[in-house]
GROMACS .gro file of C-alpha atoms in nm:
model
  420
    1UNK     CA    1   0.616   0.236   0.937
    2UNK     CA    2   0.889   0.378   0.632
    3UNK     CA    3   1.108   0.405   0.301
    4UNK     CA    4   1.106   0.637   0.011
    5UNK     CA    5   1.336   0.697  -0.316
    6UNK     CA    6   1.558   0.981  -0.196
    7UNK     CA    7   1.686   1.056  -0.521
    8UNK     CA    8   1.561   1.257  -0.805
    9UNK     CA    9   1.407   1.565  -0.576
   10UNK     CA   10   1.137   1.740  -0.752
   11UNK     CA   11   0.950   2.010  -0.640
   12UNK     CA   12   0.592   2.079  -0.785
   13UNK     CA   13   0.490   2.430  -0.747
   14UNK     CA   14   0.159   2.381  -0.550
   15UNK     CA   15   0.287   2.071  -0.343
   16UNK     CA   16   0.572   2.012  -0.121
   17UNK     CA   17   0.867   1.841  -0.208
   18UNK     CA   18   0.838   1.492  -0.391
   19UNK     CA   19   1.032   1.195  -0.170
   20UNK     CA   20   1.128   0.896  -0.328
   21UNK     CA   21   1.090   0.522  -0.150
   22UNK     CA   22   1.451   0.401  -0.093
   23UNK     CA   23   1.815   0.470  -0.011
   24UNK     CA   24   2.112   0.390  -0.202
   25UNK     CA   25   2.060   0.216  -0.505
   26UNK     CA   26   1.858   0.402  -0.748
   27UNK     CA   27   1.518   0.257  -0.776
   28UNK     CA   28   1.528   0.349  -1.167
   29UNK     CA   29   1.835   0.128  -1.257
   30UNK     CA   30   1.625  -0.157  -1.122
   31UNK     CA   31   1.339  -0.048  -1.287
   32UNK     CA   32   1.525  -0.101  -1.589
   33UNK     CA   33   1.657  -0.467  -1.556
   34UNK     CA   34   1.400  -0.635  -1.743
   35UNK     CA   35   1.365  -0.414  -2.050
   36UNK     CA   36   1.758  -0.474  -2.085
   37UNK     CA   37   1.659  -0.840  -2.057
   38UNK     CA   38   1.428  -0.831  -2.271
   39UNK     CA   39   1.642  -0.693  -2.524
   40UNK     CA   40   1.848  -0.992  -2.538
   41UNK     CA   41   1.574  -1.247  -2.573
   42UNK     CA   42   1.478  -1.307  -2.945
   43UNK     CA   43   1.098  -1.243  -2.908
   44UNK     CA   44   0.878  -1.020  -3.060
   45UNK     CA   45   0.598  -0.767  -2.949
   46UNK     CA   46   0.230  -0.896  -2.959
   47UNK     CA   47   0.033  -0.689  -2.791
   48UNK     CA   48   0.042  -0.357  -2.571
   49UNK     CA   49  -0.186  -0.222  -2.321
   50UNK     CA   50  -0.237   0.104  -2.139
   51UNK     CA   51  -0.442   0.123  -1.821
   52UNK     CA   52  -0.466   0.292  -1.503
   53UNK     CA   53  -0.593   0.515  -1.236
   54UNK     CA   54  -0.609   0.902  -1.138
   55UNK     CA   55  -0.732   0.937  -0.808
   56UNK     CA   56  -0.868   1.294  -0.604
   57UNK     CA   57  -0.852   1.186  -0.229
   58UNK     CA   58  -0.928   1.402   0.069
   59UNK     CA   59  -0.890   1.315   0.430
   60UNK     CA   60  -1.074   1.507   0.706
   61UNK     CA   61  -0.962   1.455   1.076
   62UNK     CA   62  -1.262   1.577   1.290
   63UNK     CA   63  -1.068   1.626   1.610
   64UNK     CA   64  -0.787   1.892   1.673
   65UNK     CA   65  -0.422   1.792   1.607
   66UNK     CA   66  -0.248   1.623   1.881
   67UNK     CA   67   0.089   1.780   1.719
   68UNK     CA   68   0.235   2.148   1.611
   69UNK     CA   69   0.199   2.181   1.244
   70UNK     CA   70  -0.079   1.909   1.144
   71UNK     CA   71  -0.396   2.011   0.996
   72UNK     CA   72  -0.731   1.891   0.999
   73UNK     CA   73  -0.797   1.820   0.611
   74UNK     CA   74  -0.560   1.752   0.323
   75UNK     CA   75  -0.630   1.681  -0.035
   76UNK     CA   76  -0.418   1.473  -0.250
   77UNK     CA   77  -0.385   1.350  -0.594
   78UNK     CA   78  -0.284   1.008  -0.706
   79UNK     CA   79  -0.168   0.861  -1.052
   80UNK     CA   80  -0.080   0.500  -1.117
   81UNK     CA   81  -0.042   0.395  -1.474
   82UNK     CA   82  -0.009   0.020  -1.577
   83UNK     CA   83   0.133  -0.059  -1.884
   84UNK     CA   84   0.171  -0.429  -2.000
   85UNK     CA   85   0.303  -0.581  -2.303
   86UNK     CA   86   0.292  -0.908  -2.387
   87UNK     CA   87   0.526  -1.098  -2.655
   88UNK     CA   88   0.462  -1.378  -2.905
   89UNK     CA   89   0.630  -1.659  -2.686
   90UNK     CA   90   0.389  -1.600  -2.344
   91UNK     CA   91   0.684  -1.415  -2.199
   92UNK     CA   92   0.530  -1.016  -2.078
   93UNK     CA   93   0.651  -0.722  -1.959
   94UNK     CA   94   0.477  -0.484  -1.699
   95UNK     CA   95   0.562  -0.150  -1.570
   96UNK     CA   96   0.345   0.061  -1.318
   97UNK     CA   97   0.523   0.354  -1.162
   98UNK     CA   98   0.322   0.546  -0.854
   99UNK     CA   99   0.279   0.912  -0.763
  100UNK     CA  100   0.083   1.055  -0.507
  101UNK     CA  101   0.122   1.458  -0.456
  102UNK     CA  102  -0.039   1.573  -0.128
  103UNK     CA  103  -0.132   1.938  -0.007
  104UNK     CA  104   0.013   1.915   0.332
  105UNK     CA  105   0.171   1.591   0.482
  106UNK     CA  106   0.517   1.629   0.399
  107UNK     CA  107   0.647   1.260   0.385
  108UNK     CA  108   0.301   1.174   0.191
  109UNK     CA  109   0.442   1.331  -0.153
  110UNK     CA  110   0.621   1.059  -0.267
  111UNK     CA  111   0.693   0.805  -0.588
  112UNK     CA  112   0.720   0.469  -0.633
  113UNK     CA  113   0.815   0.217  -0.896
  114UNK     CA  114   0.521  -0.074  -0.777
  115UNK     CA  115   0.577  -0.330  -1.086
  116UNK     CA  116   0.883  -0.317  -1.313
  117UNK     CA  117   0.931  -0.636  -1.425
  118UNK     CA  118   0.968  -0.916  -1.697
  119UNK     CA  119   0.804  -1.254  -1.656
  120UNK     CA  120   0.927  -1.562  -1.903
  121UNK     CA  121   0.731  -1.833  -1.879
  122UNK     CA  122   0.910  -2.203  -1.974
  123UNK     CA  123   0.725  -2.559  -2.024
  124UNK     CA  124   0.773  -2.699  -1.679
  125UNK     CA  125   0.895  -2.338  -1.477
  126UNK     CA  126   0.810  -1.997  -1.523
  127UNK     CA  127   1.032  -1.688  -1.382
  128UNK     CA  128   0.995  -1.335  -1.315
  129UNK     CA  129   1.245  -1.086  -1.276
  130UNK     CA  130   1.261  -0.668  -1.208
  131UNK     CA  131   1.036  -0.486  -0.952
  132UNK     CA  132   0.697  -0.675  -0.817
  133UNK     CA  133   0.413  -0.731  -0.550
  134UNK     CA  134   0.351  -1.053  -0.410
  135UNK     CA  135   0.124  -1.114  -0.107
  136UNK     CA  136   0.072  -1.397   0.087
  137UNK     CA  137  -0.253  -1.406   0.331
  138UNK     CA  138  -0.560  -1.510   0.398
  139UNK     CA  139  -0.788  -1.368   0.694
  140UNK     CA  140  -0.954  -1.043   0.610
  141UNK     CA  141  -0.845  -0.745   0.893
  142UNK     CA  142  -0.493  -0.849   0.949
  143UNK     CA  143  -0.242  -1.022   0.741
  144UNK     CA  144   0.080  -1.145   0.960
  145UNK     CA  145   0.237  -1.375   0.705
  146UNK     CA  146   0.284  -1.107   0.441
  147UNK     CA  147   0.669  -1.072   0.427
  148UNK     CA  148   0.789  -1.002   0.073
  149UNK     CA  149   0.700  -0.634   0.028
  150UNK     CA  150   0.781  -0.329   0.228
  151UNK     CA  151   0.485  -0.141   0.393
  152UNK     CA  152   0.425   0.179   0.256
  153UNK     CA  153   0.280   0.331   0.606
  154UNK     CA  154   0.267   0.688   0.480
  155UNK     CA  155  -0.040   0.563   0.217
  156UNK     CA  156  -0.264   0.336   0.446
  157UNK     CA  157  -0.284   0.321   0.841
  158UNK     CA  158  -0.373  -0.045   0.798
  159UNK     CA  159  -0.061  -0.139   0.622
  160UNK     CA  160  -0.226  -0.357   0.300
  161UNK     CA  161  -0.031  -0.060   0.054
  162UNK     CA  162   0.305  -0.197  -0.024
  163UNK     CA  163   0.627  -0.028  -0.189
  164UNK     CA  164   0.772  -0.239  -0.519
  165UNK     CA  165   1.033  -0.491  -0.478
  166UNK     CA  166   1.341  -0.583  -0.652
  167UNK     CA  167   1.321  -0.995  -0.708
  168UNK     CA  168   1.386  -1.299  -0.894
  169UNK     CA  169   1.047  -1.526  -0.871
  170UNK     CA  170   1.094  -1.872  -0.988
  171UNK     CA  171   0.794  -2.073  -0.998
  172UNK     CA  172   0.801  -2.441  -1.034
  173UNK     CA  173   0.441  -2.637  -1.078
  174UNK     CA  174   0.452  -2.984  -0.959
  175UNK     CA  175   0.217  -3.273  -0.969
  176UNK     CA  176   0.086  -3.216  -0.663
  177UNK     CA  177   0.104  -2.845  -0.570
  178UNK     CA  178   0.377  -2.526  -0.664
  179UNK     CA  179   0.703  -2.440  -0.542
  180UNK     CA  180   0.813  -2.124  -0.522
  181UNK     CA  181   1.165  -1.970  -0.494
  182UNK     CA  182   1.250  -1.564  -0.398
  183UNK     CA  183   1.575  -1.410  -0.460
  184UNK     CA  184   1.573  -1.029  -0.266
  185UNK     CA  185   1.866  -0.874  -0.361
  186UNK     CA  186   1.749  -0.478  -0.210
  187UNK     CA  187   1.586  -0.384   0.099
  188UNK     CA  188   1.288  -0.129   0.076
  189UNK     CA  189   1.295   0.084   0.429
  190UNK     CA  190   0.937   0.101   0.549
  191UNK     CA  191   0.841   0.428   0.509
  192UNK     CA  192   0.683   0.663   0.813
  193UNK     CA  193   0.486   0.998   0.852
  194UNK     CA  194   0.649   1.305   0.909
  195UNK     CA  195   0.674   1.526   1.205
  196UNK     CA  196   0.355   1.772   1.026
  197UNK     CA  197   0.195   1.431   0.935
  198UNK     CA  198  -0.150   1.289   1.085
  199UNK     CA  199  -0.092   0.942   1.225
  200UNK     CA  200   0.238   0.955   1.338
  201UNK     CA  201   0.450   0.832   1.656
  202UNK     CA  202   0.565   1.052   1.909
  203UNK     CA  203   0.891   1.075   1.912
  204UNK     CA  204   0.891   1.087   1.530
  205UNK     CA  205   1.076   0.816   1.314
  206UNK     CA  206   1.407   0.919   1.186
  207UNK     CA  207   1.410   0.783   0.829
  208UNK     CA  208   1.697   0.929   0.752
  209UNK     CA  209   1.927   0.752   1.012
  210UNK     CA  210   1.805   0.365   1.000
  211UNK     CA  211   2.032   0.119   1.146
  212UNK     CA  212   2.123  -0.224   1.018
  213UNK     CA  213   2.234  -0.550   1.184
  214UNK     CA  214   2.367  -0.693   0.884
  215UNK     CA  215   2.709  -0.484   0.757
  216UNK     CA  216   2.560  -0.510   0.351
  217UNK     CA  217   2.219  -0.286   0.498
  218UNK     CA  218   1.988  -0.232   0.224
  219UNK     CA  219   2.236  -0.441  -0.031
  220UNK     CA  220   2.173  -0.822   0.222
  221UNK     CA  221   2.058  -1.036  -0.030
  222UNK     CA  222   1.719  -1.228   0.111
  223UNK     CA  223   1.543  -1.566   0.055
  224UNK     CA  224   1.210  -1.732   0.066
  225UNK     CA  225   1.090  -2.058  -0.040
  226UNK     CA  226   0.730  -2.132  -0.017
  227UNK     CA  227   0.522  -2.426  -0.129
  228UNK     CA  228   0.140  -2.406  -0.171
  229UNK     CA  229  -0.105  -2.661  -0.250
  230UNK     CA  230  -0.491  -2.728  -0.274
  231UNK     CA  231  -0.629  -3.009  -0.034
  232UNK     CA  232  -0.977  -3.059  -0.120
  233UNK     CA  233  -1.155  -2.786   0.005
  234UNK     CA  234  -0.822  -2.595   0.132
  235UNK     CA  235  -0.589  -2.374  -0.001
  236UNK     CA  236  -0.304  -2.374   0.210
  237UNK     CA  237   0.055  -2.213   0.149
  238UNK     CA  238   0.396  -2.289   0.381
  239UNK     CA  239   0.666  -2.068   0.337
  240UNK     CA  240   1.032  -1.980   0.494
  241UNK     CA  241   1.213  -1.661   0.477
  242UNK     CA  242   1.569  -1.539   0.579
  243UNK     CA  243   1.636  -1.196   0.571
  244UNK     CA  244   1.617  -0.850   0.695
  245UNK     CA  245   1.318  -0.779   0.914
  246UNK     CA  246   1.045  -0.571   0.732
  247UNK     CA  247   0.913  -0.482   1.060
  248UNK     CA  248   1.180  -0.247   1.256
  249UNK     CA  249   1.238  -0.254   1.605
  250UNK     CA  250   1.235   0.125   1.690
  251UNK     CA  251   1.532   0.275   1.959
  252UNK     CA  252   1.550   0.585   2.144
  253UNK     CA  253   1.763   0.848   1.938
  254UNK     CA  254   1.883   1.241   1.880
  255UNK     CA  255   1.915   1.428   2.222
  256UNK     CA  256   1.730   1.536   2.541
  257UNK     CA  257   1.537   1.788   2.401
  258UNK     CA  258   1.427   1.658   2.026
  259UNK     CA  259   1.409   1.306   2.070
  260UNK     CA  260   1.403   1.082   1.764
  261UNK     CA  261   1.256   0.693   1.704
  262UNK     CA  262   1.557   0.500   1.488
  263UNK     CA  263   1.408   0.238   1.277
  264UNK     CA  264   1.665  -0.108   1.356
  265UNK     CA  265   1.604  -0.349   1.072
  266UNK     CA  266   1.751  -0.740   1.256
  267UNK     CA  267   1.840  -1.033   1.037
  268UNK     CA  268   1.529  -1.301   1.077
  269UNK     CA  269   1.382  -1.631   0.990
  270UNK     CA  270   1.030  -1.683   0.959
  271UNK     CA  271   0.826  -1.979   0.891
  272UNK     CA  272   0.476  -1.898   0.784
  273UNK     CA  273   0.115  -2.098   0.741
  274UNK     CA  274  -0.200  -1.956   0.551
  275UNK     CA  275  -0.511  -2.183   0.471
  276UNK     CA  276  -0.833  -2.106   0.363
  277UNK     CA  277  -1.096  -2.398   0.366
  278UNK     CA  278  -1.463  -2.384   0.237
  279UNK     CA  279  -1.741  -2.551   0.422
  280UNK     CA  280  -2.074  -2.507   0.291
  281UNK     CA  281  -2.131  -2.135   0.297
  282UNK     CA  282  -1.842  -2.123   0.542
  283UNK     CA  283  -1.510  -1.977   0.484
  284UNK     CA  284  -1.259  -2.084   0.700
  285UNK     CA  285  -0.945  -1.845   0.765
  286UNK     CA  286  -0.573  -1.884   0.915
  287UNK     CA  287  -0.248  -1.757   0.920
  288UNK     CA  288   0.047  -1.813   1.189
  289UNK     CA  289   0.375  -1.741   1.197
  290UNK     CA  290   0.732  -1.859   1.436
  291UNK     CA  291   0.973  -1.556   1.375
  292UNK     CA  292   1.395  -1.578   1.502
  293UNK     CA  293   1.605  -1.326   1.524
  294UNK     CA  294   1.385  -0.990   1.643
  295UNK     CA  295   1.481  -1.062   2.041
  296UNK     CA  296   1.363  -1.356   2.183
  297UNK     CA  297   1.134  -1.639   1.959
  298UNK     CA  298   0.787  -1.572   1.890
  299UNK     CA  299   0.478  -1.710   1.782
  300UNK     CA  300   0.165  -1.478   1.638
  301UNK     CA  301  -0.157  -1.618   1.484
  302UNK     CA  302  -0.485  -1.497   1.361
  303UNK     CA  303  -0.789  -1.710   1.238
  304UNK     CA  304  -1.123  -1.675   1.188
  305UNK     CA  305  -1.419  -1.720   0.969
  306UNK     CA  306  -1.673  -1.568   0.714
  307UNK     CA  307  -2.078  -1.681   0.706
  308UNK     CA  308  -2.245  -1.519   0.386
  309UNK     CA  309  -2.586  -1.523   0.381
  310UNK     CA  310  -2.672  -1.505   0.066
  311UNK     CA  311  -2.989  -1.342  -0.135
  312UNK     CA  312  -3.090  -1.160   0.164
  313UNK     CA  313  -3.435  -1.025   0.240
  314UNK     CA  314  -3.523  -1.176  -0.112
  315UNK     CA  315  -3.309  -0.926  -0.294
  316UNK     CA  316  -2.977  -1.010  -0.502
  317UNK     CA  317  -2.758  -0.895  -0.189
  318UNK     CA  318  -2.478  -1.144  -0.004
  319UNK     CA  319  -2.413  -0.997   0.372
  320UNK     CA  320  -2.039  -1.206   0.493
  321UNK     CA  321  -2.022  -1.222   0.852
  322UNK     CA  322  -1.691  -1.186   0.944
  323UNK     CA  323  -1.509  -1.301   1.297
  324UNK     CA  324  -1.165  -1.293   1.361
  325UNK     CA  325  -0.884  -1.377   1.694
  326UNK     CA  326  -0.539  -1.243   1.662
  327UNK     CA  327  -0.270  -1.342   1.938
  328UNK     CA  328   0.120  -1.233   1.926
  329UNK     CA  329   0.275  -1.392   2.248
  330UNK     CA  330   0.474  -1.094   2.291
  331UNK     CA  331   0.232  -0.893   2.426
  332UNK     CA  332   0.274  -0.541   2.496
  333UNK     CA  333   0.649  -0.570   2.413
  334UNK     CA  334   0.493  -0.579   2.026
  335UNK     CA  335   0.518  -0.299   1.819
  336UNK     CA  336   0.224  -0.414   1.616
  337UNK     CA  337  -0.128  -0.323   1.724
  338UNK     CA  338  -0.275  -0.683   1.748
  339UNK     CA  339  -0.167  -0.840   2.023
  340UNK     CA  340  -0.483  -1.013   2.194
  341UNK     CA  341  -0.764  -0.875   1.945
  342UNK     CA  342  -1.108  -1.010   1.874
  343UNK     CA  343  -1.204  -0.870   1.561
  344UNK     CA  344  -1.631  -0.885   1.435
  345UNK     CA  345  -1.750  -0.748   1.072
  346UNK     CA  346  -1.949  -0.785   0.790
  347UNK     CA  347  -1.953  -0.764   0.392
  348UNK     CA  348  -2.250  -0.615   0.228
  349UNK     CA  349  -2.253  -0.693  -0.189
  350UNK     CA  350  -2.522  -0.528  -0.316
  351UNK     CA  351  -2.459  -0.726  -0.643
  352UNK     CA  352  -2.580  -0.414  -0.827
  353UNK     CA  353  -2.445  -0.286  -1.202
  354UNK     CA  354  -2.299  -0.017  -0.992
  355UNK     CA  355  -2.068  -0.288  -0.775
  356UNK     CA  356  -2.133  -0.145  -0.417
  357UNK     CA  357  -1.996  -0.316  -0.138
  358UNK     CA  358  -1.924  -0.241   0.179
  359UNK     CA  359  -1.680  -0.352   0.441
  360UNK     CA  360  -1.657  -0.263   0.824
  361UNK     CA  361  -1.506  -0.404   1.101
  362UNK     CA  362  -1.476  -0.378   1.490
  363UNK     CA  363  -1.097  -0.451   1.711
  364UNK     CA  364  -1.126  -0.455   2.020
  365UNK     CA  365  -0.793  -0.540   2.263
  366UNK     CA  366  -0.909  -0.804   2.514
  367UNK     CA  367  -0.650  -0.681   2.768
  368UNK     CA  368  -0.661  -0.259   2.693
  369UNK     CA  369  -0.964  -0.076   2.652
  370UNK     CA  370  -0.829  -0.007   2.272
  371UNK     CA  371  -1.077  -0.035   2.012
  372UNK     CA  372  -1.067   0.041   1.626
  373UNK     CA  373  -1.335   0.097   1.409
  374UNK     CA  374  -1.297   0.068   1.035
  375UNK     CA  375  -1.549   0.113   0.743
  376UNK     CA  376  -1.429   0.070   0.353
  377UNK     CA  377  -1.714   0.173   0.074
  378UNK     CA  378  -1.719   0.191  -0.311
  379UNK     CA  379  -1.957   0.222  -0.546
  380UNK     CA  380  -1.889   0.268  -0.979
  381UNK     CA  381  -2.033   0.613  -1.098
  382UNK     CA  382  -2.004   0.539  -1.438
  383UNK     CA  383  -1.797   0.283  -1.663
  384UNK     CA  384  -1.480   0.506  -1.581
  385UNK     CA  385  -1.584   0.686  -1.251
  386UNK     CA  386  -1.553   0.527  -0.942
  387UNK     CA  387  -1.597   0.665  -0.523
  388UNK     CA  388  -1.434   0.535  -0.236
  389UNK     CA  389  -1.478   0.585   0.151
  390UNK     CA  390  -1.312   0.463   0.445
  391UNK     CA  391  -1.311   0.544   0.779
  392UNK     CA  392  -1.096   0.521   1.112
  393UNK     CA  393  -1.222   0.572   1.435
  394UNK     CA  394  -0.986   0.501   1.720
  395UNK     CA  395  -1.151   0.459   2.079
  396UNK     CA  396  -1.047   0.507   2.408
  397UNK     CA  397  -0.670   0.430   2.296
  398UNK     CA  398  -0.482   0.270   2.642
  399UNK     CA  399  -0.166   0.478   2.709
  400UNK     CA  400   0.040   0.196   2.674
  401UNK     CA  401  -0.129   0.090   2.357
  402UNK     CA  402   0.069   0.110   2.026
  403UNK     CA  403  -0.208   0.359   1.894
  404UNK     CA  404  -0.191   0.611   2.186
  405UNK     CA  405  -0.024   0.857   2.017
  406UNK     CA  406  -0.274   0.838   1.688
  407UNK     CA  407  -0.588   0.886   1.942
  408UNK     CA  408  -0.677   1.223   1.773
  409UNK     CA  409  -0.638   1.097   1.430
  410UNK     CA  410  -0.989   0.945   1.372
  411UNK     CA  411  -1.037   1.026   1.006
  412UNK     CA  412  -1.254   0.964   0.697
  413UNK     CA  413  -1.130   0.945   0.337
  414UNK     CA  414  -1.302   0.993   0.011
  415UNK     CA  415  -1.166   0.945  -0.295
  416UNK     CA  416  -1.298   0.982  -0.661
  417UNK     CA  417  -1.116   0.749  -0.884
  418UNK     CA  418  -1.107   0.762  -1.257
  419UNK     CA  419  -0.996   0.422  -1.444
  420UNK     CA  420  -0.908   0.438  -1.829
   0.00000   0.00000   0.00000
């Protein structure tokens, strides 16, 4: 879990020092790619918008700290602006920069570009070019194909917040489905909690000493071509990348008596499968996934399914009954927490003019006597007012589970979000 933009320190004077998401290369110069683009295309302005969100969050960890220095409760404060402009020939330009300031976690005050970029769209291609999010996935608890974007692990536990990325996206449609071409010229580092930080390893992870197989680091340039298509009733996307590993392997570092986790990004291929296929009031899930280059070969899949019952009790509700298998053949050598996991959950849509839904969902390792218990709920206050709750509860964590060292950091999470 790491990567933050080192540069531009700033220190706010209730908050600890803010961290940026990457190394090297400053984040802002490629930030500003596609406005200097843009200022060489002959095309006019034809419309701007402003949106966004301001979000108070606070997290309360009911049992004591595992760790010196880690509290039970911090509070936070998050702003994300989006603003979007689009231009007279289709072509657009988006920029949404990211700051969350947090009372205590020290690596959790940090910045972000998430979306710089400029998209141009042709007759028969369209490209994109700057800072942007794609994801690629399909089952609902754990996404394994997901490749282009950095994890930002210091936001979520679960890993679905991702840090910005610096690309060329061609898109090409075709008769009969799209092809789509990636050029990654910078590496994000994945970022990782501090040593005063809730839900981190022990040892901590150095992010300040990461190691590289490739020579170029952060500078290798990556590639992914992926080709998606609707068959009937399924959606299903094939993709291959070759690059630098967004999942590090993590080797033994500092001395004898502080110890230190050094994040090892390998040079990889990876050929990945989604589909999604509907079936009456079925929805039918997959996502595998061969992977070179990280030690020996490996295979990992998850699939599963989602039942909604719909109208229930005569009311206007839909409850989704969710099941889910995830398998990684290497086992406990993994570093990821889904090895042999059944996975069972439900949806509730209230279908109300207030938008509540919840979502909650129960792991459980078929070889460890690990088992994770998540809850997401929201619910609209008003036209701009929004509340959010999630919850964590990790269960008799094995010791040689990846999650033994976060068995004290059960938490729940509310947040008040304001839209405009």
């Amino acid at each position: 879990m790491s990567g933050l933009v080192r540069g531009i320190p700033y220190v706010h004077p209730r908050y600890p020092r803010i961290r940026g998401r990457h190394r090297g290369l400053p984040l802002q110069i490629l930030a500003v790619l596609p406005i200097l683009l843009l200022a060489l295309l002959p095309i006019t302005a034809s419309g701007l918008e402003l949106a966004g969100n301001v979000t108070l969050e606070g997290r309360y960890f009911p049992e004591e700290a595992q760790y010196p220095g880690q509290e039970e409760q911090n509070a936070s404060i998050l702003i994300q602006p989006e603003l979007y402009q689009s231009f007279s020939d289709g072509s657009s330009l988006l920029l949404q920069p990211f700051v969350r300031l947090d009372s205590s976690d020290d690596q959790r005050s940090h910045w972000d570009i998430r979306e710089a970029n400029f998209r141009y769209p042709a007759e028969d291609w369209d490209v994109q070019v700057g800072i942007s999010k794609v994801f690629w996935g399909a089952t609902e608890f754990v996404h394994l194909v997901d490749i282009i974007n950095q994890t930002d692990s210091v936001e979520e536990f679960s890993g679905e917040e991702k840090l910005g990325q610096p690309m060329l996206h061609l898109t090409v449609p075709q008769e009969q489905g799209m092809i789509e071409a990636f050029l990654l010229p910078w590496f994000r580092e994945r970022t990782f909690p501090g040593e005063a930080d809730r839900l981190r390893s022990e040892p901590i992870i150095d992010t300040d000493h990461p190691l590289y197989e490739s020579a170029a680091e952060q500078s290798h340039l990556d590639v992914a071509l992926r080709y998606s298509d609707t068959f009937g009733n399924a959606d299903v996307g094939l993709y291959h990348f070759i690059g630098t590993s967004r999942d590090p392997e993590l080797i033994l570092g500092g001395d004898m008596t502080s110890p230190v986790l050094l994040p090892y990004y390998t040079q990889i291929g990876q050929t990945g499968l989604d589909i999604q296929m509907v079936a009456g009031d079925w929805l039918l899930k997959g996502e595998a996934l061969y992977r070179t280059g990280q030690g020996r070969s490996f295979a990992a899949a998850v699939c599963g399914f989602e039942y909604t019952l719909y109208g229930i009790a005569g009311t206007g509700a839909d409850l989704g009954l969710i099941g889910e298998y995830v398998f990684d053949d290497r086992a406990d050598t993994s570093l990821t927490v889904f090895t042999n996991d059944v996975i069972g959950g439900f949806r509730l849509a209230l279908n109300d003019a207030a938008g509540t839904e919840i979502l909650a969902g129960l792991m459980k390792d078929i070889d460890l006597s690990t088992s994770l218990f998540s809850l997401e709920a929201e619910r609209r206050l008003s036209e701009h007012f929004k509340l959010h709750l999630e919850a964590l509860f990790i269960v008799d964590a094995a010791e040689q589970d990846a999650v033994f060292s976060l068995e004290k950091d059960s938490h729940l999470t509310l947040e008040l979000q304001y839209f405009f």
